[in-house]
Amino acid sequence: MGGKTNLDRVVAYVPPEWKKELEEWGEEDERSVSWLVAKLIDKALQERREQKKSVISNW
């Protein structure tokens, strides 16, 4: 754990209740908060890309 990575760091400030909920979720799934947030960002970006594709294809 804590090895080198080729990933960039992103910092976000969230309400305490979000952090608590993410920590609980991470414990349930045996994942870190960082991993969960990265997966949520990935999903949001994929959805955004798909949305942009559909807008372009409707032209």
PDB file of C-alpha atoms in Angstrom:
ATOM      1  CA  MET A   1       0.000   0.000   0.000  1.00  0.00           C
ATOM      2  CA  GLY A   2       1.187   3.558  -0.620  1.00  0.00           C
ATOM      3  CA  GLY A   3       3.409   2.704  -3.583  1.00  0.00           C
ATOM      4  CA  LYS A   4       4.345   5.056  -6.377  1.00  0.00           C
ATOM      5  CA  THR A   5       1.680   5.855  -8.913  1.00  0.00           C
ATOM      6  CA  ASN A   6       1.592   7.620 -12.254  1.00  0.00           C
ATOM      7  CA  LEU A   7      -1.719   9.253 -11.375  1.00  0.00           C
ATOM      8  CA  ASP A   8      -2.176  12.964 -10.678  1.00  0.00           C
ATOM      9  CA  ARG A   9      -3.547  14.159  -7.369  1.00  0.00           C
ATOM     10  CA  VAL A  10      -6.807  16.106  -7.172  1.00  0.00           C
ATOM     11  CA  VAL A  11      -7.971  17.731  -3.946  1.00  0.00           C
ATOM     12  CA  ALA A  12     -11.607  18.494  -3.172  1.00  0.00           C
ATOM     13  CA  TYR A  13     -13.335  19.930  -0.142  1.00  0.00           C
ATOM     14  CA  VAL A  14     -16.593  18.215   0.773  1.00  0.00           C
ATOM     15  CA  PRO A  15     -19.095  18.571   3.610  1.00  0.00           C
ATOM     16  CA  PRO A  16     -18.314  16.392   6.650  1.00  0.00           C
ATOM     17  CA  GLU A  17     -21.439  14.300   6.098  1.00  0.00           C
ATOM     18  CA  TRP A  18     -20.282  13.385   2.562  1.00  0.00           C
ATOM     19  CA  LYS A  19     -16.887  12.334   3.895  1.00  0.00           C
ATOM     20  CA  LYS A  20     -18.502  10.218   6.600  1.00  0.00           C
ATOM     21  CA  GLU A  21     -20.799   8.546   4.093  1.00  0.00           C
ATOM     22  CA  LEU A  22     -17.893   7.851   1.730  1.00  0.00           C
ATOM     23  CA  GLU A  23     -15.852   6.389   4.592  1.00  0.00           C
ATOM     24  CA  GLU A  24     -18.740   4.093   5.565  1.00  0.00           C
ATOM     25  CA  TRP A  25     -19.205   3.029   1.938  1.00  0.00           C
ATOM     26  CA  GLY A  26     -15.488   2.357   1.629  1.00  0.00           C
ATOM     27  CA  GLU A  27     -15.469   0.224   4.763  1.00  0.00           C
ATOM     28  CA  GLU A  28     -18.440  -1.800   3.486  1.00  0.00           C
ATOM     29  CA  ASP A  29     -16.715  -2.429   0.140  1.00  0.00           C
ATOM     30  CA  GLU A  30     -13.189  -2.686   1.600  1.00  0.00           C
ATOM     31  CA  ARG A  31     -12.080   0.258  -0.562  1.00  0.00           C
ATOM     32  CA  SER A  32     -10.465   3.583   0.192  1.00  0.00           C
ATOM     33  CA  VAL A  33     -12.319   6.871  -0.085  1.00  0.00           C
ATOM     34  CA  SER A  34      -9.810   7.848  -2.763  1.00  0.00           C
ATOM     35  CA  TRP A  35     -10.657   4.744  -4.822  1.00  0.00           C
ATOM     36  CA  LEU A  36     -14.402   5.381  -4.485  1.00  0.00           C
ATOM     37  CA  VAL A  37     -14.084   9.026  -5.508  1.00  0.00           C
ATOM     38  CA  ALA A  38     -11.906   8.087  -8.495  1.00  0.00           C
ATOM     39  CA  LYS A  39     -14.537   5.567  -9.635  1.00  0.00           C
ATOM     40  CA  LEU A  40     -17.341   8.122  -9.211  1.00  0.00           C
ATOM     41  CA  ILE A  41     -15.384  10.669 -11.255  1.00  0.00           C
ATOM     42  CA  ASP A  42     -14.689   8.039 -13.922  1.00  0.00           C
ATOM     43  CA  LYS A  43     -18.389   7.187 -14.164  1.00  0.00           C
ATOM     44  CA  ALA A  44     -19.382  10.870 -14.371  1.00  0.00           C
ATOM     45  CA  LEU A  45     -16.829  11.508 -17.120  1.00  0.00           C
ATOM     46  CA  GLN A  46     -18.010   8.472 -19.094  1.00  0.00           C
ATOM     47  CA  GLU A  47     -21.612   9.688 -18.848  1.00  0.00           C
ATOM     48  CA  ARG A  48     -20.535  13.166 -19.960  1.00  0.00           C
ATOM     49  CA  ARG A  49     -18.681  11.740 -22.973  1.00  0.00           C
ATOM     50  CA  GLU A  50     -21.728   9.692 -23.962  1.00  0.00           C
ATOM     51  CA  GLN A  51     -23.960  12.746 -23.594  1.00  0.00           C
ATOM     52  CA  LYS A  52     -21.641  14.801 -25.800  1.00  0.00           C
ATOM     53  CA  LYS A  53     -21.594  12.021 -28.418  1.00  0.00           C
ATOM     54  CA  SER A  54     -25.390  11.939 -28.567  1.00  0.00           C
ATOM     55  CA  VAL A  55     -25.557  15.725 -28.972  1.00  0.00           C
ATOM     56  CA  ILE A  56     -23.046  15.596 -31.831  1.00  0.00           C
ATOM     57  CA  SER A  57     -24.809  12.668 -33.527  1.00  0.00           C
ATOM     58  CA  ASN A  58     -28.133  14.547 -33.399  1.00  0.00           C
ATOM     59  CA  TRP A  59     -26.756  17.333 -35.598  1.00  0.00           C
TER      60      TRP A  59
END
